[in-house]
Amino acid sequence: MSRLNAPYAITPHLLLRAYSIGLFPMAESAEDDQLYWVDPERRAIFPLDGFAVSRSLAKTVRSDRFEVAVDRDFDAVIDACAAPAFRRERTWINAEIRRLYRELFDLGYAHTVECRREGRLVGGLYGVALGSAFFGESMFHLERDTSKVALTHLVARLRAGHFQLLDTQFITPHLASLGAIEISRDAYHSTLEQALATKANFYVWPKSTRVTGTRALAALAN
């Protein structure tokens, strides 16, 4: 994995430029105020036509047990992603990451998918949209399957909005079970270049529209 320290102040527009050439920022820990750029030799992506929805997950999505919304409360989502969790006592989301992605959210580039039950935020994710590429940054769950439900709705939205790339940075067994694959750095850069050459619409379903699980699953089937 290539790693390059960022010795100068990073602006939101510099961050977007970094995404456009295949880089993304990380910190050693939440307490570290420094960031470094990462360009993995192997990159994890979700082929948007290969997302794997099990029968049990489809049943949960279709039940609308969780209300799914987008871009309602960015700060709450990134706070939850940064919080200690099962098998994750430390986080790379530091104050600088929070500042940068909040500014990207205000500029319309960062987005959230949020799951609520009885008004309480119980799962979700955030990432960055650029061209027809979506760069997934982090997700969390406080109840069973809520991060999977959020991811299902994200993939459905990206397919409906004509996105070409869903980047998830690093492969994990959990992501692989949902259809994520690894590709080489060169293959990723080529795919990224193609995705940035076209436009997509994250709001193909307006922010104010409640997207049902049945509608999301139908989009995945198209």
Coordinates of C-alpha atoms in Angstrom, one line a residue:
M1 CA 0.0 0.0 0.0
S2 CA 1.4 3.4 -1.0
R3 CA 1.3 6.0 1.7
L4 CA 2.2 9.7 1.5
N5 CA 2.1 12.1 4.4
A6 CA 0.1 15.3 3.9
P7 CA 2.4 18.0 5.3
Y8 CA 0.1 20.9 4.2
A9 CA -3.5 21.9 5.0
I10 CA -6.0 19.9 3.0
T11 CA -9.0 21.8 1.6
P12 CA -12.3 20.2 0.4
H13 CA -11.3 20.9 -3.2
L14 CA -7.9 19.4 -2.8
L15 CA -9.6 16.3 -1.3
L16 CA -11.9 16.0 -4.3
R17 CA -8.8 16.3 -6.6
A18 CA -7.2 13.5 -4.6
Y19 CA -10.3 11.3 -5.1
S20 CA -10.1 11.9 -8.8
I21 CA -6.6 10.4 -9.0
G22 CA -7.3 7.5 -6.7
L23 CA -6.1 8.8 -3.3
F24 CA -8.0 9.0 -0.1
P25 CA -7.0 10.3 3.4
M26 CA -6.7 8.5 6.7
A27 CA -5.3 9.2 10.2
E28 CA -3.5 6.9 12.5
S29 CA -6.1 7.4 15.2
A30 CA -8.8 9.8 16.3
E31 CA -6.3 11.5 18.6
D32 CA -3.7 12.1 15.8
D33 CA -4.2 15.5 14.0
Q34 CA -2.2 14.5 10.9
L35 CA -3.5 12.9 7.8
Y36 CA -1.8 10.8 5.1
W37 CA -2.8 9.8 1.6
V38 CA -3.5 6.2 0.7
D39 CA -3.3 4.5 -2.7
P40 CA -3.7 0.7 -2.1
E41 CA -2.1 -1.8 -4.5
R42 CA -5.4 -3.7 -4.4
R43 CA -8.6 -1.8 -4.3
A44 CA -12.0 -3.1 -3.1
I45 CA -15.1 -2.2 -5.2
F46 CA -18.7 -3.3 -5.5
P47 CA -19.6 -4.2 -9.1
L48 CA -23.0 -2.4 -9.0
D49 CA -24.6 -5.3 -10.9
G50 CA -23.2 -7.9 -8.6
F51 CA -24.4 -6.9 -5.1
A52 CA -25.5 -10.0 -3.2
V53 CA -28.7 -9.8 -1.3
S54 CA -29.5 -12.9 0.7
R55 CA -33.1 -14.0 1.2
S56 CA -33.0 -13.0 4.8
L57 CA -31.6 -9.6 4.0
A58 CA -34.2 -9.1 1.2
K59 CA -36.9 -10.0 3.7
T60 CA -35.5 -7.4 6.2
V61 CA -35.2 -4.7 3.5
R62 CA -38.7 -5.4 2.1
S63 CA -40.3 -5.3 5.6
D64 CA -39.4 -1.6 6.0
R65 CA -38.6 -2.3 9.6
F66 CA -36.2 0.6 9.4
E67 CA -37.0 4.0 7.9
V68 CA -34.2 4.8 5.4
A69 CA -33.4 8.4 4.5
V70 CA -30.4 10.2 2.9
D71 CA -28.5 13.3 4.0
R72 CA -30.7 14.0 7.0
D73 CA -28.0 14.2 9.8
F74 CA -24.4 14.0 8.6
D75 CA -22.9 14.8 12.0
A76 CA -24.8 12.0 13.7
V77 CA -23.7 9.5 11.1
I78 CA -20.0 10.4 11.2
D79 CA -20.1 10.5 15.0
A80 CA -21.6 6.9 15.0
C81 CA -19.0 5.8 12.5
A82 CA -16.2 7.1 14.7
A83 CA -17.5 5.6 18.0
P84 CA -15.9 2.5 19.5
A85 CA -17.8 -0.6 18.4
F86 CA -17.6 -4.4 18.5
R87 CA -14.3 -5.5 17.1
R88 CA -13.3 -1.8 16.5
E89 CA -12.0 -0.1 19.6
R90 CA -10.0 2.6 17.6
T91 CA -11.0 4.7 14.7
W92 CA -9.1 6.7 12.0
I93 CA -11.8 9.4 12.0
N94 CA -10.1 12.3 13.6
A95 CA -11.1 16.0 13.9
E96 CA -9.6 16.9 10.5
I97 CA -11.6 14.1 8.8
R98 CA -14.8 15.3 10.5
R99 CA -14.1 18.9 9.3
L100 CA -13.3 18.0 5.7
Y101 CA -16.2 15.7 5.1
R102 CA -18.6 18.1 6.8
E103 CA -17.5 20.7 4.4
L104 CA -17.9 18.3 1.5
F105 CA -21.4 17.6 2.8
D106 CA -22.2 21.3 2.8
L107 CA -20.9 21.6 -0.7
G108 CA -23.1 18.7 -1.9
Y109 CA -20.4 16.1 -2.5
A110 CA -20.6 14.0 0.7
H111 CA -23.8 12.0 1.4
T112 CA -25.3 9.7 4.0
V113 CA -27.7 6.8 4.0
E114 CA -29.4 6.6 7.4
C115 CA -31.5 3.9 9.0
R116 CA -33.9 4.8 11.9
R117 CA -36.3 2.8 14.0
E118 CA -38.9 4.8 15.9
G119 CA -36.9 8.0 15.1
R120 CA -33.6 6.7 16.5
L121 CA -30.6 6.4 14.3
V122 CA -29.5 2.8 14.3
G123 CA -27.3 2.3 11.3
G124 CA -25.9 4.1 8.2
L125 CA -23.0 5.1 6.1
Y126 CA -21.4 8.0 4.5
G127 CA -19.3 8.6 1.4
V128 CA -18.5 11.0 -1.5
A129 CA -20.0 11.3 -4.9
L130 CA -18.0 12.6 -7.8
G131 CA -19.0 12.1 -11.5
S132 CA -20.5 8.7 -11.6
A133 CA -18.3 7.3 -8.8
F134 CA -19.2 6.9 -5.2
F135 CA -16.5 6.5 -2.6
G136 CA -17.7 4.7 0.5
E137 CA -16.0 5.9 3.6
S138 CA -17.5 4.2 6.7
M139 CA -20.6 2.6 8.0
F140 CA -22.0 1.5 11.4
H141 CA -24.8 -0.5 12.9
L142 CA -26.4 -0.3 16.3
E143 CA -29.0 -3.0 15.5
R144 CA -28.6 -6.2 13.5
D145 CA -28.5 -5.8 9.7
T146 CA -28.9 -2.0 9.7
S147 CA -25.6 -1.3 7.9
K148 CA -26.5 -4.0 5.4
V149 CA -29.9 -2.3 4.8
A150 CA -28.2 1.1 4.4
L151 CA -25.7 -0.5 1.9
T152 CA -28.6 -2.2 0.0
H153 CA -30.4 1.2 -0.3
L154 CA -27.2 2.9 -1.4
V155 CA -26.5 0.4 -4.2
A156 CA -30.1 0.6 -5.4
R157 CA -29.8 4.4 -5.5
L158 CA -26.5 4.3 -7.3
R159 CA -27.9 1.9 -9.9
A160 CA -31.0 4.0 -10.4
G161 CA -28.9 7.1 -10.7
H162 CA -26.6 5.6 -13.3
F163 CA -23.4 5.4 -11.2
Q164 CA -20.6 3.3 -12.6
L165 CA -18.3 2.8 -9.6
L166 CA -18.8 2.1 -5.9
D167 CA -15.4 2.2 -4.2
T168 CA -15.1 0.6 -0.8
Q169 CA -11.3 1.0 -0.4
F170 CA -10.3 -2.3 1.4
I171 CA -11.8 -5.7 1.2
T172 CA -13.2 -7.5 4.3
P173 CA -14.9 -10.9 4.6
H174 CA -18.1 -9.0 5.4
L175 CA -17.9 -6.9 2.2
A176 CA -16.9 -9.9 0.2
S177 CA -20.0 -11.7 1.3
L178 CA -22.1 -8.9 -0.2
G179 CA -20.3 -9.0 -3.5
A180 CA -17.2 -6.8 -3.1
I181 CA -14.2 -7.8 -5.1
E182 CA -10.5 -6.6 -5.3
I183 CA -9.0 -5.2 -8.4
S184 CA -5.5 -4.0 -9.1
R185 CA -4.5 -0.4 -8.7
D186 CA -4.1 0.0 -12.5
A187 CA -7.6 -1.5 -13.1
Y188 CA -9.1 0.8 -10.4
H189 CA -7.5 3.9 -11.9
S190 CA -8.9 2.9 -15.4
T191 CA -12.4 2.3 -14.0
L192 CA -12.2 5.5 -12.0
E193 CA -11.3 7.5 -15.1
Q194 CA -14.3 6.2 -17.0
A195 CA -16.6 6.9 -14.0
L196 CA -15.4 10.5 -13.7
A197 CA -16.1 11.1 -17.4
T198 CA -19.8 10.8 -16.9
K199 CA -22.4 12.3 -14.6
A200 CA -24.7 10.5 -12.3
N201 CA -27.6 11.6 -10.0
F202 CA -27.5 10.7 -6.3
Y203 CA -30.9 12.4 -6.0
V204 CA -32.5 10.3 -8.7
W205 CA -34.9 9.7 -5.8
P206 CA -35.4 13.1 -4.2
K207 CA -34.1 13.6 -0.7
S208 CA -37.7 14.1 0.6
T209 CA -38.9 10.9 -0.9
R210 CA -39.2 7.8 1.3
V211 CA -37.8 4.9 -0.7
T212 CA -39.4 1.6 0.3
G213 CA -37.5 -1.6 0.5
T214 CA -39.6 -3.0 -2.3
R215 CA -38.6 -0.1 -4.6
A216 CA -34.9 -0.5 -3.6
L217 CA -35.0 -4.2 -4.4
A218 CA -36.7 -3.6 -7.7
A219 CA -33.9 -1.2 -8.7
L220 CA -31.3 -3.9 -7.9
A221 CA -33.2 -6.3 -10.1
N222 CA -33.3 -4.0 -13.2

